[in-house]
PDB file of C-alpha atoms and ligand atoms in Angstrom:
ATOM      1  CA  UNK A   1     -13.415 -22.503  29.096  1.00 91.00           C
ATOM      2  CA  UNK A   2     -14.726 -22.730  25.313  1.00 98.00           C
ATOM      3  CA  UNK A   3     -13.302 -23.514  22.023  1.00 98.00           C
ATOM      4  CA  UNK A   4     -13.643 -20.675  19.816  1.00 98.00           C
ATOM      5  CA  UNK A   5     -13.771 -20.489  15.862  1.00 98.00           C
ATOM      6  CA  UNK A   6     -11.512 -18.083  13.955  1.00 98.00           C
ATOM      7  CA  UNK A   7     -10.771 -16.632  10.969  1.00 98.00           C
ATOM      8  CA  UNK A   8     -10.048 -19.559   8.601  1.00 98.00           C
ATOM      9  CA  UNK A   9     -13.844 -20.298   8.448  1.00 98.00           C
ATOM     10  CA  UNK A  10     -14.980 -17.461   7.290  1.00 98.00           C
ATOM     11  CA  UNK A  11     -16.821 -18.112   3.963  1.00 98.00           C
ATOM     12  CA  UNK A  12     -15.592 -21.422   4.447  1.00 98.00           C
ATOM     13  CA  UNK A  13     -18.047 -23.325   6.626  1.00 97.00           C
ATOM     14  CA  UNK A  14     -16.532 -26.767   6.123  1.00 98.00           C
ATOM     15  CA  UNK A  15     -18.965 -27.794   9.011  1.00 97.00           C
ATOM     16  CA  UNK A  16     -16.985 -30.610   9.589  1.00 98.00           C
ATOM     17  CA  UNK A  17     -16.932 -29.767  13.094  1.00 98.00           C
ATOM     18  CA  UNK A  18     -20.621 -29.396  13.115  1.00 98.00           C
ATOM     19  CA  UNK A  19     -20.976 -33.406  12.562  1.00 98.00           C
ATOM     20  CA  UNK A  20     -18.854 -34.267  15.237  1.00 98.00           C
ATOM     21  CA  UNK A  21     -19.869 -32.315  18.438  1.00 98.00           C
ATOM     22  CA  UNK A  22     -21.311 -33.973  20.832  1.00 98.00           C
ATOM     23  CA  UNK A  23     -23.498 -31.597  22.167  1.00 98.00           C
ATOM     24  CA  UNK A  24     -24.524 -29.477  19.024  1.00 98.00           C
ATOM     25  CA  UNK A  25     -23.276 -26.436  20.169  1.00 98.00           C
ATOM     26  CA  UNK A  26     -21.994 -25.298  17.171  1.00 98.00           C
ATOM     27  CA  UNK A  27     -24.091 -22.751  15.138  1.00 98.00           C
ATOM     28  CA  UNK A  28     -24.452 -22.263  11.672  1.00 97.00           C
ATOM     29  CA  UNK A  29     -27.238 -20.383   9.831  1.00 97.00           C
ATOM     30  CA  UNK A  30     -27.096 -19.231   5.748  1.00 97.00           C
ATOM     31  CA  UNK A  31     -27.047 -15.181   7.034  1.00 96.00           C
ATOM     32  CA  UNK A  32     -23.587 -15.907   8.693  1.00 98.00           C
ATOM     33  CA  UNK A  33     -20.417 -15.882   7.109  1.00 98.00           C
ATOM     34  CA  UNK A  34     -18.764 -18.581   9.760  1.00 98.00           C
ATOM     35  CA  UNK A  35     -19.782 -21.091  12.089  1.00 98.00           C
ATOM     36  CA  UNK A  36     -19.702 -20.027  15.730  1.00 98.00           C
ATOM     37  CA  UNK A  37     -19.189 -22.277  19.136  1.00 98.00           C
ATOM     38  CA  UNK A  38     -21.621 -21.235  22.194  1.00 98.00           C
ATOM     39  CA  UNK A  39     -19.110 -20.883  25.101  1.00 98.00           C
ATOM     40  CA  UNK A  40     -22.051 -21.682  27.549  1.00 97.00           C
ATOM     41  CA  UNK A  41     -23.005 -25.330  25.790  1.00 98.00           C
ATOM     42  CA  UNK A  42     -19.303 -26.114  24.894  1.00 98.00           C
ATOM     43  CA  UNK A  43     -17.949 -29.063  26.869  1.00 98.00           C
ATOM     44  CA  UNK A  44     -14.811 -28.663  25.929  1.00 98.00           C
ATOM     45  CA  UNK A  45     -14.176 -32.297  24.861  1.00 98.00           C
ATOM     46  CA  UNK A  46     -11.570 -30.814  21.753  1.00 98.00           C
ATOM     47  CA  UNK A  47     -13.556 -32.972  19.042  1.00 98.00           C
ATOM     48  CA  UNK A  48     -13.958 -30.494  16.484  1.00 98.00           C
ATOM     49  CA  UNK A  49     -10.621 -29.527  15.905  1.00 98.00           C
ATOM     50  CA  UNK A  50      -9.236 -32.470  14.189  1.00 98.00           C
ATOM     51  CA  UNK A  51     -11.986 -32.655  11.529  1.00 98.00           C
ATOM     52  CA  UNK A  52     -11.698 -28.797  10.701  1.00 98.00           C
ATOM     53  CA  UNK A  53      -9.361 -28.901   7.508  1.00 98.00           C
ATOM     54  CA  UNK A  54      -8.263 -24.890   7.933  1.00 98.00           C
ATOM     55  CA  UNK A  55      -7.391 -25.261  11.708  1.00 98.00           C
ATOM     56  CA  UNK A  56     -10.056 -22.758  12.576  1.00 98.00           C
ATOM     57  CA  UNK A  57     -10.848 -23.972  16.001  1.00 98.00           C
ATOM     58  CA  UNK A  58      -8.433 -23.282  19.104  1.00 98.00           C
ATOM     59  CA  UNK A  59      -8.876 -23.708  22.847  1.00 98.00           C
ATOM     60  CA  UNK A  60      -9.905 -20.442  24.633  1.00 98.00           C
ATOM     61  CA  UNK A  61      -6.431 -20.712  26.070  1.00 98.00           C
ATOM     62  CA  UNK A  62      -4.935 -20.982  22.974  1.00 98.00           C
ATOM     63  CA  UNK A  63      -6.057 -19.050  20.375  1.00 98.00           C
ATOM     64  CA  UNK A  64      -3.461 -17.246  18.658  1.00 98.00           C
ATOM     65  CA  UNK A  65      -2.598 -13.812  19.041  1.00 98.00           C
ATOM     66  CA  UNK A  66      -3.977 -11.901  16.030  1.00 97.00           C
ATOM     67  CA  UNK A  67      -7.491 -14.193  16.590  1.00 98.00           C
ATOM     68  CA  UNK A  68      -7.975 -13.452  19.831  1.00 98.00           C
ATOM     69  CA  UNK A  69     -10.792 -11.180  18.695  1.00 98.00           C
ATOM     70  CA  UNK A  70     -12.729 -14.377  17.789  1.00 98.00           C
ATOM     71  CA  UNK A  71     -13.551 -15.252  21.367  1.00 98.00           C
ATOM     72  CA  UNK A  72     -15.242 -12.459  21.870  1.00 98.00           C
ATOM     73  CA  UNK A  73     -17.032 -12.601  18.602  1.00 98.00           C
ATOM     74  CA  UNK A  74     -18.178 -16.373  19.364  1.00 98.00           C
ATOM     75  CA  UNK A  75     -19.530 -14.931  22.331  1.00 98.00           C
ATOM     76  CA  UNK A  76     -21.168 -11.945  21.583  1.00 98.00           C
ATOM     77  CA  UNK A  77     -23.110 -13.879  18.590  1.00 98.00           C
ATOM     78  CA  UNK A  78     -25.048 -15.915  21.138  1.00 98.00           C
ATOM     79  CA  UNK A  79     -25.838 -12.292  22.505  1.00 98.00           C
ATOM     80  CA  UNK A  80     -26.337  -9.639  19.497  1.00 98.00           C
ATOM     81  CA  UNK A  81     -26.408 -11.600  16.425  1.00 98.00           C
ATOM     82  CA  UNK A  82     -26.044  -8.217  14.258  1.00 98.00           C
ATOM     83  CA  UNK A  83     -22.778  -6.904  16.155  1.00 98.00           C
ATOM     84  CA  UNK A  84     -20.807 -10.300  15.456  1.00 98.00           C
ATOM     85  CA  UNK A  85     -21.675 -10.126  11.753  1.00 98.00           C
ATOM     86  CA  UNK A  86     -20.379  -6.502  11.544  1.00 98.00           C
ATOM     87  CA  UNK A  87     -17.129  -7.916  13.863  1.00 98.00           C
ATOM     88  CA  UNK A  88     -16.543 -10.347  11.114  1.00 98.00           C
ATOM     89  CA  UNK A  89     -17.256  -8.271   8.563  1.00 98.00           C
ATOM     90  CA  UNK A  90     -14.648  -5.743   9.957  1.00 98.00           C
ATOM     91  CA  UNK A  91     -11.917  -8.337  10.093  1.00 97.00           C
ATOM     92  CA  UNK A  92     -12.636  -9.812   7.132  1.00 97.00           C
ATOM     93  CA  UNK A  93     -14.609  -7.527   4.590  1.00 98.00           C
ATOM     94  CA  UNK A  94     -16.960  -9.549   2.206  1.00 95.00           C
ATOM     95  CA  UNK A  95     -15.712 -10.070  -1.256  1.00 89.00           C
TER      96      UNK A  95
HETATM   97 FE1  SF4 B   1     -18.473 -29.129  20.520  1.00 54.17          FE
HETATM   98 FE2  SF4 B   1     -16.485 -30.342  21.863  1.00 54.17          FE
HETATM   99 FE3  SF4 B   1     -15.907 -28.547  19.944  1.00 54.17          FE
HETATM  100 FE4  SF4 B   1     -16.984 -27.721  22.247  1.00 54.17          FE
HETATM  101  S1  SF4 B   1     -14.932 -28.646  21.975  1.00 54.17           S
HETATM  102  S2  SF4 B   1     -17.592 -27.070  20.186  1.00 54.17           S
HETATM  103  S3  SF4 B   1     -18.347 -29.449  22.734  1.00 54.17           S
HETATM  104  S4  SF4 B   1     -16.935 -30.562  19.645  1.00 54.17           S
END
């Protein structure tokens, strides 16, 4: 299991979450729009959800319906950086 990052964050990046997990597996880099959880590293201890102040960050198990796209975007950015921008980007075009 993972905890995946949805659609709140975009353009957010509270980063929040960032500070608190214990394993730095969460990613953030100026070219991306969101932050992004790496479903290999996560631990799934449930820290960063608390400290996220849009609710961005679900279980695996219980990400809502309409972001269930997300968990594959979390995972394909550890993969092809590129096609999880453009994912986002569909979603959620820049403003
Ligand atoms: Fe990090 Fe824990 Fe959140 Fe996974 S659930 S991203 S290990 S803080």
């Amino acid at each position: 299991m993972t905890y995946v990052v949805t659609e709140t964050c975009i353009d957010l990046k509270d980063k929040s979450c960032i500070e608190v997990c214990p394993v730095d597996c969460i990613h953030e880099v100026d070219e991306d729009r969101m932050v992004f959880i790496d479903p290999d590293e996560c631990i799934d201890c449930g820290a960063c959800v608390d400290p996220c102040p849009v609710d961005a960050i679900y279980a695996e198990e219980d990400v809502p319906a309409p972001q269930v796209p997300f968990t594959q975007i979390n995972k394909i950015y550890f993969k092809d950086k590129v096609a999880a921008r453009e994912q986002v980007d569909g979603i959620k075009p820049p403003a």
